[in-house]
Coordinates of C-alpha atoms in Angstrom, one line a residue:
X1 CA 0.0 0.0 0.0
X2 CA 1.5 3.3 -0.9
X3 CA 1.1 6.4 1.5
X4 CA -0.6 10.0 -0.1
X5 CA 2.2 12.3 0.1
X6 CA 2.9 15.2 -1.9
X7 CA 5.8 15.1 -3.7
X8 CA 9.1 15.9 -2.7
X9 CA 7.9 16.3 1.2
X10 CA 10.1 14.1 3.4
X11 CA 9.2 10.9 4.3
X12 CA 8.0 10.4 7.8
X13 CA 9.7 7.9 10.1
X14 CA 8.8 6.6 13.4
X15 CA 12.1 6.2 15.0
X16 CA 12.9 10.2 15.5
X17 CA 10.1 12.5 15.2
X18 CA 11.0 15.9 13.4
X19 CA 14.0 15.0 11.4
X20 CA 14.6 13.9 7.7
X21 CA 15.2 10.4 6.5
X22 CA 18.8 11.2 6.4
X23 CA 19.5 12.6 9.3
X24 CA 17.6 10.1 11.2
X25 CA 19.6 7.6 9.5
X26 CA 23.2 9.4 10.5
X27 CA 22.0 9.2 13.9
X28 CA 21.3 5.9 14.3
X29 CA 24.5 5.2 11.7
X30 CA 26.6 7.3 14.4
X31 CA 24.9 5.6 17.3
X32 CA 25.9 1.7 15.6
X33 CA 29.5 3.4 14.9
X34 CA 29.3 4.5 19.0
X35 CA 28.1 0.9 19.7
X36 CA 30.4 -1.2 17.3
X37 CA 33.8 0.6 19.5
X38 CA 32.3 -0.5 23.0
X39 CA 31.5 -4.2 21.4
X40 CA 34.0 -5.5 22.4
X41 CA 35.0 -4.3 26.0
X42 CA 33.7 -5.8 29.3
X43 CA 33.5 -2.6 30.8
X44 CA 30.1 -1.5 32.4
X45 CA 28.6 0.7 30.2
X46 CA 25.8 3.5 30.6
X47 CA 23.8 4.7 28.0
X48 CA 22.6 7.9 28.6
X49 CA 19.5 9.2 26.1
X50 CA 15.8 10.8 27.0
X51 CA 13.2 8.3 26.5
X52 CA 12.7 6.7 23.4
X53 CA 16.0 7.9 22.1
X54 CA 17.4 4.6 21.4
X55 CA 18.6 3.0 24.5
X56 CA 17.5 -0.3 24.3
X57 CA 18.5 -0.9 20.5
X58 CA 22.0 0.5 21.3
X59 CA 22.5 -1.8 23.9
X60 CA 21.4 -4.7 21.6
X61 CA 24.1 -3.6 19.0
X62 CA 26.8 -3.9 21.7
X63 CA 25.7 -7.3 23.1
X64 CA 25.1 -8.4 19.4
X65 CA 28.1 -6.4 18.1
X66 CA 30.5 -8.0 20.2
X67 CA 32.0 -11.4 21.8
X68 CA 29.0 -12.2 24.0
X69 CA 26.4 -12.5 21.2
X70 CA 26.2 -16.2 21.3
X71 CA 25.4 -15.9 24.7
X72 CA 22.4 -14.3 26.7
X73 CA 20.7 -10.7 26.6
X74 CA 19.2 -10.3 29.2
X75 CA 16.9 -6.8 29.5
X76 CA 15.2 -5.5 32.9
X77 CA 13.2 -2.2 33.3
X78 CA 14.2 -1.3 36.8
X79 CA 10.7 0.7 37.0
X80 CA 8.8 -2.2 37.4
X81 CA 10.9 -3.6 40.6
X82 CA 9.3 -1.4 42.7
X83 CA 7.9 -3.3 45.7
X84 CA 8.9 -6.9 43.8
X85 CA 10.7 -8.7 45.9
X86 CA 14.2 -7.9 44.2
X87 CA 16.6 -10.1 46.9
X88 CA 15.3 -13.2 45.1
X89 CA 14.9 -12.0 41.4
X90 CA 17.7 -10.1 41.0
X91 CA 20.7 -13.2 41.7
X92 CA 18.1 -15.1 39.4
X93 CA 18.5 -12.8 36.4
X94 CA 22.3 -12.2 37.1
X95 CA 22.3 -16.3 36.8
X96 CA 20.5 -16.3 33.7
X97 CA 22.9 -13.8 31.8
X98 CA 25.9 -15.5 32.6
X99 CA 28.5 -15.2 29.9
X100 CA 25.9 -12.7 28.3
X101 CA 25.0 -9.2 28.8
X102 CA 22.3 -7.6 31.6
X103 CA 21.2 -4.5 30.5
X104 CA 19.1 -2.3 33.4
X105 CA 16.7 -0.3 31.5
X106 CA 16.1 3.2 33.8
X107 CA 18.3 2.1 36.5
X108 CA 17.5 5.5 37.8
X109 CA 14.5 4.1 39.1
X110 CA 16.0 1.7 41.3
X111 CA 15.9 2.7 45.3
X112 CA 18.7 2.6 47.5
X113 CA 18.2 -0.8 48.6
X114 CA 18.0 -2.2 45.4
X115 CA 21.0 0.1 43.8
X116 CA 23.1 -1.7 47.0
X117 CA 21.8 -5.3 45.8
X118 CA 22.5 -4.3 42.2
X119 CA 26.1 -3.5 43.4
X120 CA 26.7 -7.3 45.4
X121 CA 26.0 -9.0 42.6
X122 CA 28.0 -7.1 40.3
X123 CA 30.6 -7.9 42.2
X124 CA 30.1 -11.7 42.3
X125 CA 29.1 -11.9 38.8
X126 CA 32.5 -10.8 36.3
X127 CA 31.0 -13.4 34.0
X128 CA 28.2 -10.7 32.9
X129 CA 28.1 -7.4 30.8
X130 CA 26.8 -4.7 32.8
X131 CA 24.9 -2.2 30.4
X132 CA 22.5 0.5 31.9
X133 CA 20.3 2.9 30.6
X134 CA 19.1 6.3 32.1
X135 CA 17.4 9.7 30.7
X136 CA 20.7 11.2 33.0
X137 CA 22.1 9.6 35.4
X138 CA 24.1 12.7 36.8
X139 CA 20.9 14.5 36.6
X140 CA 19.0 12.1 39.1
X141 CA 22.4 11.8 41.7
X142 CA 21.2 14.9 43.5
X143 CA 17.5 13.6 43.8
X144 CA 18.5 9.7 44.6
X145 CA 20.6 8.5 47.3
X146 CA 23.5 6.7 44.9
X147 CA 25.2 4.0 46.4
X148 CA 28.7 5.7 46.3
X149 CA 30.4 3.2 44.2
X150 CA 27.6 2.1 42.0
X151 CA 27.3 5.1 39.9
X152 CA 30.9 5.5 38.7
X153 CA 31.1 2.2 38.3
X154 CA 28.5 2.3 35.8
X155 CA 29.4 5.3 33.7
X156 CA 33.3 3.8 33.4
X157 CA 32.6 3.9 29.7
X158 CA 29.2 6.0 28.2
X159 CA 27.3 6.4 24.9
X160 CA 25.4 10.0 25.2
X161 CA 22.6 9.4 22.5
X162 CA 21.6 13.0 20.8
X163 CA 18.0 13.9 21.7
X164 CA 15.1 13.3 19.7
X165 CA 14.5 16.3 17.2
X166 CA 18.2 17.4 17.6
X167 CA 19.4 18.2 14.0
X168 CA 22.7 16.9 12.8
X169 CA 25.7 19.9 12.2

């Protein structure tokens, strides 16, 4: 089925709002290139973007761009914890990604009992990629009580993903 567009007007696409084909496609080109460099490194990694800038996917590309890929992914939004009982899901899901990647989806979210959990089990578990994903996670440092090793520990290596709307220079 073909769309009624008048001719020459941009087509529209769904994954950034406001831009040209092109430039939406140099973004995400950019953020693949971003993703393809931290492939291959252990290091924790944060991905910092606003919401629906990306996050997730980039986080795929590094799993799936890199040495793990044959191995689990392993994706948890940390809004949806709240009141579960994260003492006995949380070693589970560290379990399940072993040799693979865990990627915390708005770890920003997580209280300070469950950031201090999140950092024991980081520590027991070198057999997992750490990934995490936040609108800011400097931002939300003054506003949440960070456990004081758990934040820099995350952001030891970073993506920034541009905002959605932001035009390419």
């Amino acid at each position: 089925m073909s769309s009624l567009r008048p001719s020459g007007a941009a087509p529209e696409t769904s994954a950034a709002p406001g831009l040209g084909q092109a430039d939406a496609v140099g973004l995400l080109a950019t953020a693949m290139e971003t993703a393809r460099a931290h492939a291959a490194d252990d290091t924790p990694l944060l991905i910092s973007g606003e919401h629906s800038s990306g996050r997730a996917r980039v986080a795929r590309a590094v799993h799936y761009l890199g040495p793990r890929r044959g191995r689990p992914f392993i994706s948890l939004h940390c809004a949806t914890l709240r009141g579960a009982p994260l003492d006995s899901m949380l070693p589970g899901l560290v379990q399940l990604a072993a040799g693979g990647t865990l990627f915390l989806e708005g770890i920003a979210s997580l209280p300070a009992g469950g950031q201090a959990l999140l950092w024991q089990q980081a520590q027991r578990a070198p057999a997992v990629r750490w990934i995490a994903g936040a609108e800011e996670l400097q931002a939300r440092t003054g506003a949440t009580a960070w456990h004081s090793t758990l934040a820099p520990w995350l952001a030891m290596a970073r993506i920034d993903l541009p905002a959605r709307g932001a035009a390419r220079v």
